[in-house]
Amino acid sequence: MTVYYKGFPQSDRNEAIKMVNVDELEDRVRKVMPEAAYYYIASGSENEWTWRNNTAAFNHFQIVPRSLTNMDNPSTETQFMGMDLKTPIMICPIACHGIAHKDAEVATAQGAKAAGALFSSSTYANRSVEDIATATGDSPKFFQLYLSKDWDFNKMVFDAVKSAGYKGIMLTVDALVSGYREANLRTNFTFPVPLDFFTRYVGAEGEGMSVAQMYANSAQKIGPADVAKIKKMSGLPVFVKGVMNAEDAYMAIGAGADGIVVSNHGGREIDTAPATIDMLPEIAAAVNGRVPIILDSGVRRGSHVFKALALGADLVGIGRPFLYGLALGGAKGVESVINQINNEFKILMQLTGCKTVEDVKHADIRQINYTADNLPSNTDPSVRRAYPVTKENQMEGTQDAATGASKH
């Protein structure tokens, strides 16, 4: 059930996961994943208020049930940018899936394909866009770009992505430097598995680099002109990822963006930034249907998907939960996570008389504002439980049995 890359333990599972909800996977994954890798996924920046509030803020909005709708068997199928999808739930880009599974992004993309969901790959992926395309054929795929200071590197990426059949680029603009991620500092996290685009361009594997060091390779200065330049060089639609207010939405569309991604990087960048769901109505009003909108950050339930669509999103992205599913079940685990949230979403469609995803976009949503919790996060040292020590989650020969920490 575990293989090793230079001593780093990787899951090789490929099995469906039984769950009641996706939140329970976070505790289960600790038994198969090294401590530093787990906290790289699970944690946010500083005090993690935004990380927590991203999910809590969905409670600011309420779904009004509907009865006597004379409707059954709702469909979660939808179209997006000419792509036919079985669900409006998509896989958000996250770096280095190899910390969760030996097949890394290939397995994630296979799980997304099986669930009929849009997959997006990161610039900092372990596996190549070509390997992913070979394994998944023409299933829908987007690519997330960390723009490099080196435009020759960017051009190499664009050519590879387009040749591999990816349908669009998501330009990340909200992570010009790494947020202050304390859990990563406490566990001395560095990327343990090679990153494909770094390997093929300069021979650098990315192994041993911290998150902050990795971000230092990216452009710290991005403006509207870069959107147009990326569109021209890549020949692909460009979504601007990391929009959190109406002004930036106007600027992105004015620069030629083909879509908007409402995201605060899952609470991993600016702590005390507002939750994405709270900002979505303002941004949707500014966009006014001119381009599609994706929302991510904090999505854990079918009700979250429902609310995001009703408030203006066209697709809704999940991040951390699919990586837990990847570690616990490989491609089938990723599929299980998407299906779990999608099944919850479908129940709500029935209970609100929404036959289609388009109907959900016109559902009755009410808003009652209140202050989110001020409790410490589960990665805070004051409440953090001892990390479990198991055979599967330890580095070979370098584990610290007293703390469960994996040294790499």
XYZ file of C-alpha atoms in Angstrom:
408
model
C 0.000 0.000 0.000
C 3.056 2.254 0.249
C 5.990 2.812 -2.091
C 8.957 5.113 -1.572
C 10.590 7.849 -3.617
C 14.049 8.427 -2.108
C 12.587 7.446 1.235
C 9.431 9.529 0.894
C 6.316 7.341 1.365
C 3.674 7.476 -1.368
C 0.336 5.701 -1.504
C -0.220 3.275 -4.379
C -3.902 2.647 -3.597
C -6.661 2.577 -6.178
C -9.928 1.937 -4.404
C -13.263 3.617 -3.852
C -13.634 5.347 -0.489
C -16.640 4.993 1.772
C -17.474 8.203 3.609
C -20.363 10.093 5.133
C -18.816 13.450 4.185
C -15.466 14.597 2.839
C -14.394 16.281 6.086
C -13.780 12.920 7.735
C -11.018 12.155 5.213
C -8.744 14.802 6.715
C -8.284 12.787 9.891
C -7.978 9.454 8.062
C -5.263 10.683 5.699
C -2.893 11.454 8.572
C -2.313 7.719 8.970
C -0.893 7.340 5.444
C 0.826 10.677 4.821
C 3.956 12.193 6.396
C 3.370 15.039 8.812
C 5.079 17.749 6.762
C 3.208 16.742 3.611
C -0.110 16.684 5.448
C 0.374 20.167 6.844
C 1.435 21.481 3.431
C -2.039 20.497 2.218
C -4.111 21.133 5.322
C -2.803 24.448 6.589
C -3.328 28.105 5.703
C -1.400 31.303 6.370
C -0.772 33.038 9.694
C -3.644 32.354 12.148
C -5.689 30.614 9.426
C -8.781 32.762 9.958
C -9.464 32.984 6.226
C -8.809 29.264 5.809
C -11.551 28.532 8.369
C -13.907 31.306 7.308
C -13.907 30.180 3.677
C -16.080 27.262 4.749
C -17.915 28.899 7.660
C -19.036 31.818 5.492
C -21.230 29.567 3.356
C -23.582 29.701 6.360
C -24.072 33.425 5.676
C -26.378 32.321 2.861
C -29.456 30.144 3.195
C -31.186 27.940 0.601
C -34.945 28.427 0.496
C -36.651 25.034 -0.065
C -39.371 24.669 -2.697
C -42.312 22.245 -2.676
C -45.063 21.273 -5.120
C -42.537 21.534 -7.945
C -43.750 18.393 -9.730
C -40.137 17.492 -10.533
C -37.851 14.502 -10.044
C -34.566 13.071 -11.273
C -32.521 16.285 -11.491
C -29.420 16.343 -13.703
C -26.057 17.729 -12.606
C -24.716 17.786 -16.154
C -23.538 21.122 -17.489
C -21.593 22.727 -20.303
C -18.586 24.958 -19.779
C -16.501 26.595 -22.500
C -17.827 24.063 -24.998
C -16.988 21.109 -22.729
C -19.655 18.609 -21.650
C -19.373 17.868 -17.932
C -21.299 15.503 -15.679
C -20.936 17.870 -12.725
C -20.276 21.552 -12.034
C -17.648 20.475 -9.496
C -14.072 20.774 -10.760
C -10.599 19.810 -9.518
C -8.648 22.909 -8.504
C -4.935 23.095 -9.313
C -2.636 22.133 -6.438
C 1.107 21.566 -6.690
C 2.910 18.273 -6.207
C 0.242 15.545 -6.100
C 3.149 13.142 -5.626
C 3.048 13.890 -1.914
C -0.279 12.025 -1.885
C 0.159 9.233 -4.441
C 2.846 7.677 -6.608
C 0.832 8.344 -9.785
C 0.348 11.974 -8.759
C -1.601 14.134 -11.233
C -2.185 11.212 -13.597
C -4.326 9.486 -10.963
C -6.109 12.733 -10.067
C -6.984 13.373 -13.703
C -8.200 9.789 -14.123
C -10.484 10.238 -11.120
C -11.829 13.497 -12.535
C -12.462 11.825 -15.881
C -14.388 8.966 -14.245
C -16.563 11.480 -12.393
C -17.052 13.615 -15.514
C -15.408 16.646 -13.911
C -13.032 19.303 -15.231
C -9.431 18.705 -14.112
C -6.830 21.443 -13.774
C -3.090 20.864 -13.498
C -0.539 23.094 -11.775
C 2.689 24.534 -13.180
C 4.259 22.800 -10.175
C 2.885 19.355 -11.056
C 5.032 16.250 -10.696
C 3.736 14.558 -13.824
C 3.911 16.030 -17.312
C 0.921 17.411 -19.177
C 1.700 14.828 -21.846
C 1.530 11.919 -19.368
C -1.767 13.235 -18.033
C -3.200 13.605 -21.535
C -2.069 10.113 -22.533
C -3.759 8.630 -19.470
C -7.028 10.559 -19.836
C -7.452 11.150 -23.571
C -9.694 14.039 -24.513
C -11.326 14.450 -21.092
C -11.682 18.158 -20.167
C -8.503 19.734 -18.788
C -7.354 23.237 -17.814
C -3.857 24.357 -16.844
C -2.943 26.696 -13.999
C -0.039 29.044 -14.702
C 2.428 30.503 -12.249
C 3.853 33.075 -14.631
C 7.651 32.925 -14.742
C 9.999 35.873 -15.010
C 11.525 33.904 -17.889
C 9.282 34.166 -20.957
C 11.194 31.376 -22.683
C 10.041 29.120 -19.844
C 6.487 30.438 -20.260
C 6.579 29.756 -24.004
C 7.781 26.197 -23.390
C 4.858 25.679 -21.003
C 2.300 27.167 -23.394
C 3.446 25.004 -26.289
C 3.338 21.830 -24.195
C -0.072 22.597 -22.719
C -1.703 23.410 -26.048
C -0.147 20.400 -27.779
C -1.442 18.145 -24.982
C -5.009 19.285 -25.615
C -5.658 21.476 -22.601
C -8.603 23.813 -23.157
C -7.613 26.873 -21.154
C -5.119 28.561 -18.843
C -5.815 29.853 -15.342
C -3.331 32.631 -14.593
C -2.745 32.810 -10.842
C -2.421 36.446 -9.764
C -2.973 36.186 -5.993
C 0.222 34.327 -5.035
C 3.111 36.497 -6.190
C 4.946 35.442 -3.032
C 4.076 32.707 -0.582
C 1.807 33.552 2.305
C 3.267 33.130 5.793
C 2.409 29.465 6.305
C 3.429 28.671 9.855
C 2.634 24.962 9.765
C 5.067 24.531 6.842
C 7.753 26.345 8.802
C 7.198 24.217 11.897
C 7.530 20.984 9.921
C 10.293 22.239 7.588
C 8.320 21.271 4.488
C 10.151 21.054 1.189
C 8.919 19.538 -2.071
C 10.051 15.884 -1.944
C 9.230 14.798 -5.523
C 10.528 16.293 -8.834
C 8.394 18.868 -10.655
C 8.140 18.166 -14.366
C 8.419 21.609 -15.950
C 11.433 22.493 -13.827
C 13.121 19.233 -14.733
C 12.576 19.537 -18.470
C 13.613 23.210 -18.719
C 16.675 23.620 -16.555
C 17.270 20.187 -15.094
C 16.269 21.473 -11.654
C 13.986 18.965 -9.998
C 12.382 21.153 -7.363
C 13.287 18.626 -4.689
C 14.280 20.183 -1.394
C 12.812 23.601 -2.198
C 10.440 25.310 0.217
C 7.170 26.865 -0.913
C 8.680 30.357 -0.580
C 11.711 29.361 -2.657
C 9.474 27.902 -5.340
C 7.380 31.060 -5.565
C 10.550 33.114 -5.900
C 10.973 31.581 -9.379
C 7.656 33.102 -10.446
C 6.887 36.641 -11.529
C 6.191 38.988 -8.632
C 4.872 41.646 -11.012
C 1.783 40.860 -13.116
C -0.422 43.413 -14.851
C -3.214 43.604 -17.437
C -0.749 43.535 -20.341
C 0.406 40.083 -19.245
C -3.102 38.677 -19.771
C -3.094 39.782 -23.408
C 0.464 38.522 -23.926
C -0.362 35.095 -22.496
C -3.458 34.818 -24.717
C -1.431 35.679 -27.802
C 1.498 33.382 -27.013
C -0.576 30.404 -25.886
C -3.480 30.635 -28.301
C -5.744 29.498 -25.457
C -8.499 31.133 -23.380
C -7.117 32.746 -20.215
C -8.936 32.884 -16.881
C -7.617 35.228 -14.197
C -7.412 33.279 -10.928
C -7.410 35.154 -7.638
C -10.028 37.872 -8.221
C -11.619 39.051 -4.975
C -13.376 42.311 -5.818
C -15.342 44.009 -8.571
C -12.520 46.373 -9.549
C -10.153 43.511 -10.362
C -12.912 41.745 -12.283
C -13.395 44.849 -14.439
C -9.633 45.076 -15.014
C -9.312 41.399 -15.936
C -12.151 41.543 -18.446
C -10.804 44.792 -19.851
C -7.437 43.087 -20.357
C -9.114 40.369 -22.418
C -9.632 37.647 -19.800
C -11.972 34.881 -20.948
C -13.066 34.060 -17.419
C -12.718 34.877 -13.715
C -11.739 32.596 -10.836
C -12.944 33.924 -7.491
C -10.304 32.558 -5.142
C -8.202 33.497 -2.121
C -5.909 30.500 -2.657
C -7.741 28.484 -0.033
C -6.684 30.859 2.739
C -3.016 30.159 2.030
C -1.994 33.722 1.116
C -3.525 36.750 2.879
C -4.962 35.823 6.265
C -8.070 37.828 7.288
C -9.013 38.208 3.612
C -12.778 37.774 3.146
C -14.255 34.423 2.216
C -14.751 33.879 -1.487
C -18.476 33.183 -1.157
C -18.977 36.555 0.552
C -17.325 38.365 -2.375
C -18.977 36.354 -5.139
C -22.209 38.422 -5.412
C -20.231 41.650 -5.910
C -18.002 40.068 -8.544
C -20.879 38.358 -10.343
C -22.694 41.684 -10.588
C -19.577 43.311 -12.058
C -19.054 40.492 -14.565
C -22.751 40.570 -15.492
C -22.556 37.389 -17.553
C -19.831 38.642 -19.896
C -17.464 35.779 -19.026
C -17.771 32.548 -16.989
C -16.981 32.531 -13.268
C -15.353 29.755 -11.239
C -15.362 29.861 -7.430
C -13.067 27.912 -5.134
C -11.807 27.957 -1.519
C -13.565 26.259 1.373
C -15.987 24.106 -0.642
C -16.794 20.948 1.316
C -20.505 20.210 0.833
C -23.086 19.905 -1.892
C -24.847 22.877 -0.298
C -21.710 24.957 -0.881
C -21.784 24.069 -4.569
C -25.484 24.929 -4.732
C -25.011 28.323 -3.075
C -22.029 29.262 -5.231
C -23.934 28.492 -8.423
C -27.008 30.369 -7.204
C -24.863 33.407 -6.380
C -23.202 33.628 -9.772
C -20.602 30.902 -10.329
C -20.610 28.604 -13.364
C -18.248 25.983 -11.883
C -17.202 25.311 -8.293
C -13.723 24.014 -7.445
C -12.535 21.712 -4.667
C -8.940 21.458 -3.504
C -7.762 19.784 -0.307
C -10.464 17.059 -0.178
C -9.465 15.521 -3.500
C -5.836 15.235 -2.359
C -7.013 13.363 0.732
C -9.031 11.117 -1.562
C -5.977 10.655 -3.781
C -3.853 9.482 -0.842
C -6.559 7.171 0.498
C -7.767 5.705 -2.783
C -5.848 6.938 -5.827
C -7.922 7.687 -8.931
C -10.968 5.920 -7.489
C -10.558 7.916 -4.276
C -10.627 11.187 -6.229
C -13.732 9.994 -8.040
C -15.314 9.111 -4.679
C -14.728 12.625 -3.341
C -16.283 14.296 -6.395
C -19.227 11.893 -6.356
C -19.844 12.441 -2.634
C -20.181 16.206 -3.019
C -22.099 15.827 -6.275
C -24.599 13.445 -4.656
C -25.210 15.934 -1.852
C -25.689 18.636 -4.474
C -28.189 16.511 -6.382
C -30.281 15.968 -3.229
C -30.556 19.731 -2.798
C -31.573 20.127 -6.437
C -34.491 17.781 -5.791
C -35.472 19.549 -2.559
C -35.525 22.939 -4.273
C -37.219 21.895 -7.506
C -34.138 22.508 -9.629
C -34.139 20.132 -12.592
C -30.906 21.463 -14.110
C -27.767 23.353 -13.127
C -29.223 26.355 -14.940
C -32.237 26.164 -12.611
C -29.893 26.234 -9.610
C -28.491 29.530 -10.882
C -31.956 31.030 -10.351
C -32.669 29.415 -6.969
C -33.854 31.469 -3.987
C -30.904 32.296 -1.711
C -31.266 34.525 1.368
C -28.504 36.186 3.368
C -28.126 36.633 7.120
C -24.771 38.037 8.145
C -22.989 37.125 11.352
C -19.449 36.910 12.658
C -17.553 33.731 11.864
C -15.858 31.708 14.574
C -12.679 32.845 16.313
C -11.584 29.376 17.362
C -8.017 28.203 16.730
C -7.517 26.060 13.642
C -6.700 22.376 13.900
C -3.087 23.099 12.908
C -2.572 25.586 15.760
C -0.016 24.290 18.311
C -2.413 24.991 21.186
C -4.937 22.431 19.956
C -2.922 20.259 17.612
C -3.063 16.577 18.469
C -0.033 14.326 18.386
C 0.575 13.189 14.849
C 0.041 9.427 14.450
C 3.062 7.237 13.769
C 2.298 4.419 11.338
C 4.331 2.239 9.045
C 2.837 3.941 5.992
C 3.441 7.593 6.847
C 7.125 7.546 7.775
C 10.256 8.256 5.812
C 12.465 5.179 5.492
C 15.142 5.292 8.147
C 14.671 8.964 9.041
C 11.478 9.080 11.064
C 11.225 10.636 14.501
C 9.121 8.103 16.380
C 8.596 10.484 19.285
C 6.775 13.116 17.241
C 5.783 11.336 14.052
C 7.563 14.003 12.044
C 9.019 12.946 8.720
C 12.321 14.538 7.827
C 12.927 15.370 4.183
